[in-house]
Coordinates of C-alpha atoms and ligand atoms in Angstrom, one line a residue:
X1 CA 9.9 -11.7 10.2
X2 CA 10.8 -7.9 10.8
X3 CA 8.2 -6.6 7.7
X4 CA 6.7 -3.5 9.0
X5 CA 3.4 -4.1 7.7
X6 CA 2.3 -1.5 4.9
X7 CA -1.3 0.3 5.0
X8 CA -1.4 0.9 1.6
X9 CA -0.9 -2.4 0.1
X10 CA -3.6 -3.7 2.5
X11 CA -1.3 -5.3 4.7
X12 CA -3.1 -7.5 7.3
X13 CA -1.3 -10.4 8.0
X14 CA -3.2 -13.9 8.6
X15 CA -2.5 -15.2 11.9
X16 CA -5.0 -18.1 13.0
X17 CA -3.4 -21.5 11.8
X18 CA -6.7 -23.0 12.1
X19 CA -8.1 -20.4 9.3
X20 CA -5.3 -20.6 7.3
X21 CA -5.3 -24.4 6.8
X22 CA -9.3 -24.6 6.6
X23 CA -8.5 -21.5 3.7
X24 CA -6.3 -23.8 2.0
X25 CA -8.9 -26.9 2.4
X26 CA -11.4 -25.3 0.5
X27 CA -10.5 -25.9 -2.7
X28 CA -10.4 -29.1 -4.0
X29 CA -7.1 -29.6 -6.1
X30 CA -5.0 -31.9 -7.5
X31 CA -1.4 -32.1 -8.3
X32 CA -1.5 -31.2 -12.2
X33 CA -3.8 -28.1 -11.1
X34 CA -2.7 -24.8 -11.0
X35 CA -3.5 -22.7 -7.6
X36 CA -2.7 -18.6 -8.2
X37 CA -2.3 -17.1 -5.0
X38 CA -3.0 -13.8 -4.8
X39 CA -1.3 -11.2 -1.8
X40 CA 1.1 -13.9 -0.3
X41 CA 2.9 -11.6 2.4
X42 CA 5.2 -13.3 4.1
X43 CA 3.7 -16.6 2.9
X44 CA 1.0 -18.0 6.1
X45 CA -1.2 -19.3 3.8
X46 CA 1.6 -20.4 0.9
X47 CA 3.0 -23.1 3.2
X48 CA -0.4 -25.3 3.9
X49 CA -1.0 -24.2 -0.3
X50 CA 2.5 -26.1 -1.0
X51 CA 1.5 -28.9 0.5
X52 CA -1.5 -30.1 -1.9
X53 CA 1.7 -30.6 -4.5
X54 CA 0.0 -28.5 -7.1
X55 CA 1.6 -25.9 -9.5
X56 CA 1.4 -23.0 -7.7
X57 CA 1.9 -19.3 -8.7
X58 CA 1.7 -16.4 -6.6
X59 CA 1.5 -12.8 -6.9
X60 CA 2.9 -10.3 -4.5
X61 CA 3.3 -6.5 -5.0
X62 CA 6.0 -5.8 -2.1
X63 CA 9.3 -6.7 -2.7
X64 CA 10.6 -6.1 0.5
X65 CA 9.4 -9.7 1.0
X66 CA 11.5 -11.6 -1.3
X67 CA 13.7 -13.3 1.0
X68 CA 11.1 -14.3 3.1
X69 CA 9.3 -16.1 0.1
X70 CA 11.7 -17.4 -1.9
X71 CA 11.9 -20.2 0.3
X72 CA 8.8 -21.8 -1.0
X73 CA 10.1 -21.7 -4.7
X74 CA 10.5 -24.7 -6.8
X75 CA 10.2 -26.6 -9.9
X76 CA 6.4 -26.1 -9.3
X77 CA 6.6 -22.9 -7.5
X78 CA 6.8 -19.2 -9.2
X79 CA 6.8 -16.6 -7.0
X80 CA 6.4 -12.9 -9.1
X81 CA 6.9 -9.9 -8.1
X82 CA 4.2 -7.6 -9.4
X83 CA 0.8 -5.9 -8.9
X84 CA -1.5 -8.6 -10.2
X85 CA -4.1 -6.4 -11.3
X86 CA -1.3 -5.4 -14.3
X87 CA -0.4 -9.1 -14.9
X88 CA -0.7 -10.7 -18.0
X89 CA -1.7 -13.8 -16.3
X90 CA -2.1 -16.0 -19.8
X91 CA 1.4 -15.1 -20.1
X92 CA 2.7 -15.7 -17.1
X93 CA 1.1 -19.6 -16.8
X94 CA 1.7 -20.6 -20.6
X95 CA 4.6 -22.6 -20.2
X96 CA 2.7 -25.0 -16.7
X97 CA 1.0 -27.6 -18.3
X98 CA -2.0 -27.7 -16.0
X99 CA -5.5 -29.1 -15.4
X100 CA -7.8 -26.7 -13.8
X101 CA -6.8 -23.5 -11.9
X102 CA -8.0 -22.4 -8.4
X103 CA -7.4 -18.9 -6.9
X104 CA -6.6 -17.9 -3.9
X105 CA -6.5 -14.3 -1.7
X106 CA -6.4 -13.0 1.2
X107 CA -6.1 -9.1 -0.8
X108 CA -6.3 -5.5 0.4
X109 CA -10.5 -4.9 0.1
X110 CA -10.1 -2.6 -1.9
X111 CA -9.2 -3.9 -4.5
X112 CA -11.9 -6.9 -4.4
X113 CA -13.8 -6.1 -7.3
X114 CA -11.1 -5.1 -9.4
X115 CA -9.3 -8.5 -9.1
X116 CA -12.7 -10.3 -9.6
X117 CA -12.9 -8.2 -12.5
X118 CA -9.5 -9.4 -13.7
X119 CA -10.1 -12.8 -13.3
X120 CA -13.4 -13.6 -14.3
X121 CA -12.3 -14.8 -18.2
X122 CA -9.4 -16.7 -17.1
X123 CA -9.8 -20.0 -19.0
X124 CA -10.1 -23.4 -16.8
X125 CA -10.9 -21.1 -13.7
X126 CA -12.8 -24.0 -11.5
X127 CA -13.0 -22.3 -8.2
X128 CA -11.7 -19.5 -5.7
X129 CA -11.7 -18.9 -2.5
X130 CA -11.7 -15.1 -1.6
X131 CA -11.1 -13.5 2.2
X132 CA -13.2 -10.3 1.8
X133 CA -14.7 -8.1 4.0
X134 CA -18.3 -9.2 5.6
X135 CA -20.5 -6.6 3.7
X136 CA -18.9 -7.8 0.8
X137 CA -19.7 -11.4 1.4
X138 CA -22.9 -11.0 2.4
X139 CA -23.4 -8.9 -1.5
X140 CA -22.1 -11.8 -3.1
X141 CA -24.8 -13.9 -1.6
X142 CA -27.6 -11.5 -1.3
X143 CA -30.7 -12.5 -2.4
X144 CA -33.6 -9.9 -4.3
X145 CA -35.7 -7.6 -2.4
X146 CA -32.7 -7.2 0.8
X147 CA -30.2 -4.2 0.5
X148 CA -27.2 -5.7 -0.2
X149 CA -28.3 -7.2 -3.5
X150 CA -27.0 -5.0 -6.5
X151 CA -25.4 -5.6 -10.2
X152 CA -22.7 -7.0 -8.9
X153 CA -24.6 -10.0 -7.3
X154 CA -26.7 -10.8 -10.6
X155 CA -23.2 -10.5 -12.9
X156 CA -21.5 -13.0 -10.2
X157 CA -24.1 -15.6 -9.8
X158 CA -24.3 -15.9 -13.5
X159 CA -20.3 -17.0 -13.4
X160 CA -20.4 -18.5 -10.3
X161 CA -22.2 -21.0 -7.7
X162 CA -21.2 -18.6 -4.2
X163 CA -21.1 -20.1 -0.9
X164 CA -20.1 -17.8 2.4
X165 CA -17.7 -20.2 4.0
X166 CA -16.9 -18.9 7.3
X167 CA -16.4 -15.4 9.1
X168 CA -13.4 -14.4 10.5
X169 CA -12.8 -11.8 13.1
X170 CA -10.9 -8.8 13.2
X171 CA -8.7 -10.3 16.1
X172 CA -6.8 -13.0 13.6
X173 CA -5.2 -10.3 11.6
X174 CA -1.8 -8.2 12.7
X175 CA -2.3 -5.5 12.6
X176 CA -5.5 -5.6 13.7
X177 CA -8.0 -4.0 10.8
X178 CA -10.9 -2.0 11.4
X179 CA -13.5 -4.0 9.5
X180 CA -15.2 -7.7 9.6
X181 CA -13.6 -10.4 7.5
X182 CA -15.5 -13.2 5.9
X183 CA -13.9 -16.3 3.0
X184 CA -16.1 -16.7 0.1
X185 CA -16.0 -20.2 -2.0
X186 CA -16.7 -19.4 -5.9
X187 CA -17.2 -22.0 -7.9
X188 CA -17.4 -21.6 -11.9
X189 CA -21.1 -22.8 -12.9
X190 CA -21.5 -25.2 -15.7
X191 CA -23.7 -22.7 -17.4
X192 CA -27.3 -23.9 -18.6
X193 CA -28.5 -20.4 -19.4
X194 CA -29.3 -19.4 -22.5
X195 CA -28.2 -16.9 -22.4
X196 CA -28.3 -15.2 -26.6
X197 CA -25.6 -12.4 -25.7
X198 CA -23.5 -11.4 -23.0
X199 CA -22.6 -7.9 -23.5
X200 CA -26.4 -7.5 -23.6
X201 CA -27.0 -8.8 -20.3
X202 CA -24.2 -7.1 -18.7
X203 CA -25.3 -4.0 -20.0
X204 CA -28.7 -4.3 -19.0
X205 CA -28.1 -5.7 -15.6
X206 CA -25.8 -2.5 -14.6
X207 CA -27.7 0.0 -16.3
X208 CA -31.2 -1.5 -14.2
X209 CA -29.1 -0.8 -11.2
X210 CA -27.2 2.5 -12.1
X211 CA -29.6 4.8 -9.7
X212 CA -30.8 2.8 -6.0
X213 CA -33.4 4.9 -5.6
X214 CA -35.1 5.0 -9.2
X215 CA -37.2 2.4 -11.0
X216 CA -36.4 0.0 -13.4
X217 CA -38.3 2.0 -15.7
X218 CA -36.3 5.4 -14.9
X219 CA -33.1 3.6 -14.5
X220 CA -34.0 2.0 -18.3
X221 CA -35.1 4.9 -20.2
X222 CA -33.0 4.3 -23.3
X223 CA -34.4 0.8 -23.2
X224 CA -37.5 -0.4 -25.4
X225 CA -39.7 -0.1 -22.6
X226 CA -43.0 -1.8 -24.3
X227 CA -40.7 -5.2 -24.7
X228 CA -39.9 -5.2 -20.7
X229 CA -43.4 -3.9 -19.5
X230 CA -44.9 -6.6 -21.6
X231 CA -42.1 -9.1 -20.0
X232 CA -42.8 -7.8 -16.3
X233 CA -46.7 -8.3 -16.7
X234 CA -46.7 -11.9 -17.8
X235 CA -44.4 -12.4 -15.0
X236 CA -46.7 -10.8 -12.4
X237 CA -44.4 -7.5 -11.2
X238 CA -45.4 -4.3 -11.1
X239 CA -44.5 -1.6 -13.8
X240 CA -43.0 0.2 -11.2
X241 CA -40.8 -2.1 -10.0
X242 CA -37.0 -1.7 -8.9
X243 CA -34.2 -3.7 -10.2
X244 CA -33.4 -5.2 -7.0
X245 CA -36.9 -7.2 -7.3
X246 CA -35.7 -9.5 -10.5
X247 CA -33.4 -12.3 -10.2
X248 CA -30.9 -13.6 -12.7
X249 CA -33.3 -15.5 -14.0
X250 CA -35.3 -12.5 -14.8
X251 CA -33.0 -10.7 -15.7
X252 CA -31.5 -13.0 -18.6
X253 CA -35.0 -13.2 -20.1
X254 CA -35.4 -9.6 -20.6
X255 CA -31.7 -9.8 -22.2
X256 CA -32.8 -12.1 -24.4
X257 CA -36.1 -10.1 -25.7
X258 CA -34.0 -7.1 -26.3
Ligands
SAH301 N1 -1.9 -13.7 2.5 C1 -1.1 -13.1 3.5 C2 -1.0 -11.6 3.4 C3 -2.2 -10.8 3.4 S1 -1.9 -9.0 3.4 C4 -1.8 -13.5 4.8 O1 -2.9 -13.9 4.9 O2 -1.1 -13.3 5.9 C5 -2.3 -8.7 1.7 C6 -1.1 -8.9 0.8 O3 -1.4 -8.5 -0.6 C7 0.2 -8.1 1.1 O4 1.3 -9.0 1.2 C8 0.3 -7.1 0.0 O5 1.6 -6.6 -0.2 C9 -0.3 -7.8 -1.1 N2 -0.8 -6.9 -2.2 C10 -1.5 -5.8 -2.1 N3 -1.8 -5.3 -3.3 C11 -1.4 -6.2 -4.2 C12 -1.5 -6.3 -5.6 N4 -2.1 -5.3 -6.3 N5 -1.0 -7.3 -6.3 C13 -0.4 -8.3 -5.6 N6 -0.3 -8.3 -4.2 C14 -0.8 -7.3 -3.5

């Protein structure tokens, strides 16, 4: 493998079998799912992904590593060539006739929320499995009240069920990157929330966070404040709370008196 790894496309290459396979292990598929792999490289994690028998289809930007992957294509197998955040993944997958569909991506950090972003509304999503960088993980699975709790933890444990699988250490990678690694397990939650209107919720949920520092109350002010103060007194907070206080919970409520 003489790929000279690329900075820009986030290229840290996987080298710890033992992560790899228990990576691979933690979804829970069958062979008329569909896995998406996201990020291949020169395919570490694509050989123990091949051998759940699944369809599989995987999405690498660099095409400097065709050869190496075309190896693992196959009547099941699509390998494309593409940046994934410009895929038309609906497209792409019409023609498999699968069950569910589990991601999976090691990816360049930066692009983390992006792809999550992308994915989100994917129909028949069931679970993914995400190598991210620690702080990431650790705001994926923040609780209220602690720092690393924001609007993107509230949006993603609405979607998902988030368990912090394992960290991994700088020292499996080549080259060796500067930051922390940890995998994150999403799973898609059956959702029992009644929840009257989504864009309502989203909106509220990033606007309550748009500015650390201020209050709910600041951060709201185009809100109807009377419905929400009446809200957070029956519910024992302060008027001068902080968004980081409320939990989804809370948070859908309010969406729902607005
Ligand atoms: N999964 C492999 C490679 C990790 S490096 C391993 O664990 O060893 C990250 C990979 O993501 C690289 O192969 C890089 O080329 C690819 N990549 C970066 N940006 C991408 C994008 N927007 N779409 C698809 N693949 C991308």
């Amino acid at each position: 493998m003489n790929i000279k790894a690329k900075k820009s496309l986030g290229q840290n290459f996987l080298q710890d079998e033992n992560i790899l396979k228990k990576i691979a292990n933690s979804i829970d598929v069958n062979q008329d799912d569909l896995i998406i792999e996201i990020g291949p490289g020169t395919g570490a994690l694509t050989k123990y992904l091949k051998e759940k028998n699944s369809y599989l289809v995987c999405y690498e930007i660099d095409t400097r590593l065709k050869n190496i992957l075309s190896i693992y294509e196959d009547n099941k197998t699509k390998i494309i060539f593409n940046d994934f955040l410009k895929a038309n993944i609906n497209e792409d997958i019409k023609d498999i006739n699968y069950n569910n569909i589990y991601i999976i991506a090691n990816i360049p950090y930066y692009i983390t929320t992006p792809i999550i972003k992308h994915i989100i509304n994917i129909p028949k999503l069931k679970s993914m499995t995400l190598l991210v960088q620690k702080e990431v993980g650790k705001r994926f699975t923040a609780k209220p009240n602690t720092k690393a709790y924001n609007s993107l933890t509230v949006y993603l444990n609405y979607y998902f069920d988030i368990n912090y699988l394992f960290d991994v250490s700088k020292y499996c990678f080549k080259p060796i990157p500067k930051v922390e690694s940890a995998v994150i397990n999403f799973k898609r939650k059956i959702s029992n929330y009644n929840l009257k209107n989504e864009e309502v919720f989203f909106k509220l949920v990033n606007d309550a966070f748009k500015m650390k520092r201020k209050t709910l109350k600041n951060n709201l002010n185009s809100y109807n404040w009377a419905i929400i103060k009446d809200y957070l007194i029956q519910n024992n907070f302060s008027e001068s709370i902080r968004a980081e206080q409320l939990n989804l919970e809370n948070f859908i409520d309010i969406a729902n008196l607005l």
